[in-house]
Short mmCIF file of C-alpha atoms in Angstrom, two decimals:
data_model
loop_
_atom_site.label_atom_id
_atom_site.label_comp_id
_atom_site.label_asym_id
_atom_site.label_seq_id
_atom_site.Cartn_x
_atom_site.Cartn_y
_atom_site.Cartn_z
CA MET A 1 38.40 63.09 -52.25
CA ILE A 2 40.89 60.24 -52.16
CA ARG A 3 41.08 60.42 -48.37
CA GLU A 4 37.31 60.30 -48.06
CA ALA A 5 37.25 57.27 -50.53
CA GLU A 6 39.86 55.57 -48.24
CA LYS A 7 37.56 55.81 -45.36
CA ILE A 8 34.86 54.02 -47.34
CA ALA A 9 37.24 51.34 -48.39
CA VAL A 10 38.25 50.60 -44.89
CA ALA A 11 34.65 50.51 -43.61
CA LEU A 12 33.41 48.23 -46.31
CA GLY A 13 36.30 45.86 -45.79
CA ARG A 14 35.69 45.62 -42.07
CA MET A 15 31.88 44.94 -42.79
CA PHE A 16 32.87 41.79 -44.60
CA PRO A 17 36.07 40.39 -42.91
CA GLY A 18 37.68 37.54 -44.77
CA LEU A 19 35.09 37.48 -47.41
CA CYS A 20 35.31 40.61 -49.59
CA GLU A 21 38.47 42.32 -50.69
CA VAL A 22 38.17 46.07 -51.07
CA VAL A 23 40.83 48.02 -52.91
CA LEU A 24 41.19 51.72 -53.53
CA HIS A 25 43.14 52.67 -56.58
CA ASP A 26 44.66 56.21 -56.97
CA LEU A 27 44.63 56.56 -60.74
CA ARG A 28 46.80 59.52 -60.72
CA ASP A 29 49.71 57.29 -60.30
CA PRO A 30 49.06 54.10 -62.16
CA GLN A 31 52.37 52.47 -61.44
CA HIS A 32 51.70 52.72 -57.63
CA ALA A 33 47.93 52.87 -57.83
CA VAL A 34 46.89 50.68 -54.85
CA ARG A 35 46.20 53.22 -52.10
CA ALA A 36 44.34 50.95 -49.61
CA ILE A 37 43.47 47.30 -49.50
CA GLU A 38 41.24 45.63 -46.87
CA ASN A 39 40.81 41.87 -46.58
CA ASN A 40 43.71 41.22 -48.80
CA LEU A 41 42.67 38.08 -50.79
CA SER A 42 44.68 38.78 -54.01
CA GLY A 43 48.13 39.09 -52.48
CA ARG A 44 48.60 42.59 -53.71
CA GLN A 45 50.19 45.39 -51.66
CA VAL A 46 49.86 49.09 -51.23
CA GLY A 47 51.87 50.72 -53.92
CA ASP A 48 51.15 48.01 -56.52
CA SER A 49 50.14 49.01 -60.01
CA ALA A 50 46.67 49.56 -61.51
CA THR A 51 44.75 46.79 -63.16
CA GLU A 52 43.50 46.76 -66.76
CA LEU A 53 40.28 48.61 -65.71
CA GLY A 54 42.21 51.36 -64.09
CA LEU A 55 44.29 51.96 -67.18
CA ALA A 56 41.18 51.78 -69.29
CA ARG A 57 39.60 54.62 -67.15
CA ILE A 58 42.85 56.74 -67.29
CA ALA A 59 42.88 56.46 -71.06
CA ASP A 60 39.19 57.14 -71.64
CA PRO A 61 37.04 59.43 -69.36
CA HIS A 62 33.92 58.06 -71.03
CA TYR A 63 34.65 54.53 -69.78
CA PRO A 64 31.75 53.20 -67.68
CA SER A 65 31.95 54.56 -64.23
CA VAL A 66 30.38 51.43 -62.70
CA LEU A 67 31.00 47.78 -63.66
CA GLN A 68 29.00 45.54 -61.35
CA ASN A 69 28.87 41.86 -60.62
CA TYR A 70 31.33 40.69 -63.28
CA PRO A 71 33.17 37.32 -62.92
CA ASN A 72 36.77 37.47 -61.87
CA ARG A 73 39.48 35.20 -60.41
CA PHE A 74 42.11 35.52 -57.64
CA PRO A 75 45.72 34.53 -58.53
CA ASP A 76 45.34 31.14 -56.69
CA GLY A 77 42.33 30.31 -58.85
CA ARG A 78 39.45 31.01 -56.49
CA PRO A 79 36.42 32.48 -58.37
CA ALA A 80 35.40 36.00 -57.46
CA LYS A 81 32.51 38.40 -58.12
CA SER A 82 33.76 41.91 -58.66
CA THR A 83 32.43 45.47 -58.78
CA SER A 84 34.47 48.50 -59.88
CA ILE A 85 33.37 52.05 -59.19
CA GLY A 86 35.23 54.89 -60.88
CA ILE A 87 35.56 58.24 -59.18
CA LYS A 88 35.93 61.45 -61.14
CA ASN A 89 37.24 64.97 -60.19
CA ALA A 90 35.46 68.25 -60.99
CA ALA A 91 36.98 68.10 -64.48
CA GLY A 92 35.37 64.78 -65.34
CA GLU A 93 38.64 62.80 -65.19
CA TYR A 94 39.01 59.61 -63.39
CA ILE A 95 41.24 60.00 -60.36
CA ALA A 96 40.37 56.83 -58.37
CA ALA A 97 38.52 53.64 -58.39
CA LEU A 98 36.95 51.56 -55.62
CA CYS A 99 36.90 47.85 -56.26
CA LEU A 100 35.22 45.09 -54.41
CA ASN A 101 36.20 41.46 -54.94
CA LEU A 102 33.84 38.89 -53.30
CA ASP A 103 35.32 35.38 -52.72
CA VAL A 104 32.47 33.26 -54.00
CA SER A 105 34.32 29.98 -53.50
CA VAL A 106 33.15 30.00 -49.88
CA LEU A 107 29.51 30.90 -50.78
CA SER A 108 28.95 28.64 -53.79
CA PRO A 109 28.26 25.39 -51.85
CA VAL A 110 25.79 27.14 -49.56
CA THR A 111 22.05 26.69 -50.06
CA LEU A 112 20.18 27.85 -53.03
CA ALA A 113 18.86 30.86 -51.23
CA LEU A 114 22.47 32.39 -51.77
CA SER A 115 22.43 31.88 -55.57
CA ASN A 116 21.59 35.38 -56.32
CA LEU A 117 24.47 36.65 -54.19
CA VAL A 118 27.06 34.64 -56.11
CA ALA A 119 25.51 35.19 -59.57
CA THR A 120 27.47 37.29 -62.12
CA ASP A 121 26.26 39.31 -65.06
CA THR A 122 25.97 37.18 -68.19
CA GLY A 123 27.41 39.94 -70.37
CA HIS A 124 30.97 39.42 -68.99
CA ARG A 125 31.16 35.55 -68.80
CA GLU A 126 33.53 34.87 -71.80
CA GLN A 127 36.58 36.97 -70.88
CA PRO A 128 37.45 38.43 -67.48
CA LEU A 129 37.83 42.17 -67.55
CA GLU A 130 40.99 42.37 -65.41
CA THR A 131 43.39 40.25 -63.57
CA LEU A 132 43.64 40.81 -59.74
CA ARG A 133 47.46 40.86 -59.59
CA ASN A 134 50.31 43.27 -59.78
CA ARG A 135 52.18 42.46 -63.01
CA ASN A 136 55.68 42.98 -61.87
CA ALA A 137 58.79 40.79 -62.20
CA ARG A 138 58.24 39.24 -58.78
CA GLU A 139 54.69 38.17 -59.50
CA LEU A 140 55.71 36.98 -63.05
CA ARG A 141 58.57 34.81 -61.65
CA ARG A 142 56.03 33.21 -59.15
CA THR A 143 53.51 32.55 -61.91
CA VAL A 144 56.13 30.99 -64.25
CA GLU A 145 57.32 28.78 -61.51
CA ALA A 146 53.90 27.71 -60.48
CA ARG A 147 52.73 27.05 -64.05
CA SER A 148 55.91 25.02 -64.58
CA ALA A 149 55.31 23.02 -61.53
CA GLU A 150 51.84 22.15 -62.87
CA ARG A 151 53.53 20.77 -65.98
CA GLY A 152 55.84 18.58 -63.77
CA GLY A 153 59.02 20.47 -63.79
CA THR A 154 61.04 23.60 -63.34
CA PRO A 155 60.81 26.52 -65.94
CA ARG A 156 64.27 25.42 -67.45
CA SER A 157 63.45 21.72 -67.43
CA LEU A 158 60.36 21.91 -69.41
CA ASN A 159 60.56 20.60 -72.97
CA ARG A 160 60.04 22.77 -76.02
CA GLU A 161 56.32 22.11 -76.40
CA ALA A 162 55.58 22.74 -72.62
CA LYS A 163 57.54 26.07 -72.74
CA LYS A 164 55.58 27.01 -75.80
CA ALA A 165 52.32 26.34 -74.19
CA LEU A 166 53.42 28.19 -71.03
CA VAL A 167 54.31 31.19 -73.05
CA ARG A 168 51.16 31.29 -74.96
CA GLN A 169 49.17 31.06 -71.69
CA LEU A 170 51.10 34.01 -70.16
CA HIS A 171 50.63 35.97 -73.46
CA GLN A 172 46.79 35.30 -73.29
CA GLU A 173 46.65 36.38 -69.68
CA GLY A 174 48.25 39.80 -70.59
CA TYR A 175 51.65 39.30 -68.91
CA PHE A 176 53.39 40.72 -71.98
CA ASP A 177 51.81 44.09 -71.37
CA SER A 178 54.47 44.69 -68.70
CA ARG A 179 57.74 46.15 -69.62
CA ASP A 180 60.60 43.69 -69.90
CA ALA A 181 58.17 40.82 -69.44
CA ALA A 182 59.47 38.91 -72.50
CA GLN A 183 63.05 39.05 -71.29
CA THR A 184 62.08 37.96 -67.75
CA ILE A 185 60.23 35.02 -69.15
CA ALA A 186 63.23 34.14 -71.43
CA ASP A 187 65.67 34.20 -68.57
CA LEU A 188 63.37 32.02 -66.42
CA LEU A 189 62.95 29.52 -69.28
CA GLY A 190 66.58 29.57 -70.36
CA VAL A 191 65.72 30.60 -74.03
CA SER A 192 66.37 33.72 -75.96
CA ARG A 193 63.94 36.69 -75.96
CA ALA A 194 63.27 36.02 -79.76
CA THR A 195 62.37 32.64 -79.00
CA VAL A 196 59.79 33.66 -76.33
CA TYR A 197 58.14 35.93 -78.99
CA ASN A 198 58.11 33.08 -81.47
CA TYR A 199 56.37 30.90 -79.04
CA THR A 200 53.48 33.42 -78.76
CA LYS A 201 52.56 32.94 -82.43
#
């Protein structure tokens, strides 16, 4: 079944080159869930971990099988419109998910005739359902460095308030769900692990 789904992922990706990222997740191995990725727009790689939606489906077989046209965002900030389709085995367990992430940043300026194509469901506007990134130490390091540069310095050169704001942002975006994330952030900022947790409050 996974091999058949992989054929679909490849075909869909090649139908929309450079515009729609198509990712097949093997939910039997959440730590290395990305089985195939076409039109790589998010920077993930085969073997990267599952997203929040994948983990939710693993935990709950009654989680919605299809989530369609919800707003999302690529790691570089580009807006995306996403659809996620869960795939179950004969026992009713989620074993895979096929996800499409449409880069709407190149479509939004186009004429009004495309407005329906880039529209997202209103029910998911306030909080994105997932982040299109692999939350490992490499990605976390890049994110901390990028967010520090936005604040005009390196991670260690930021003042206390800037470090606190950065940690709170990372916490809100779910980076603390990763194992050893707090220690990684502490090492990058040059503070203790306890200080990092205090900054989240």
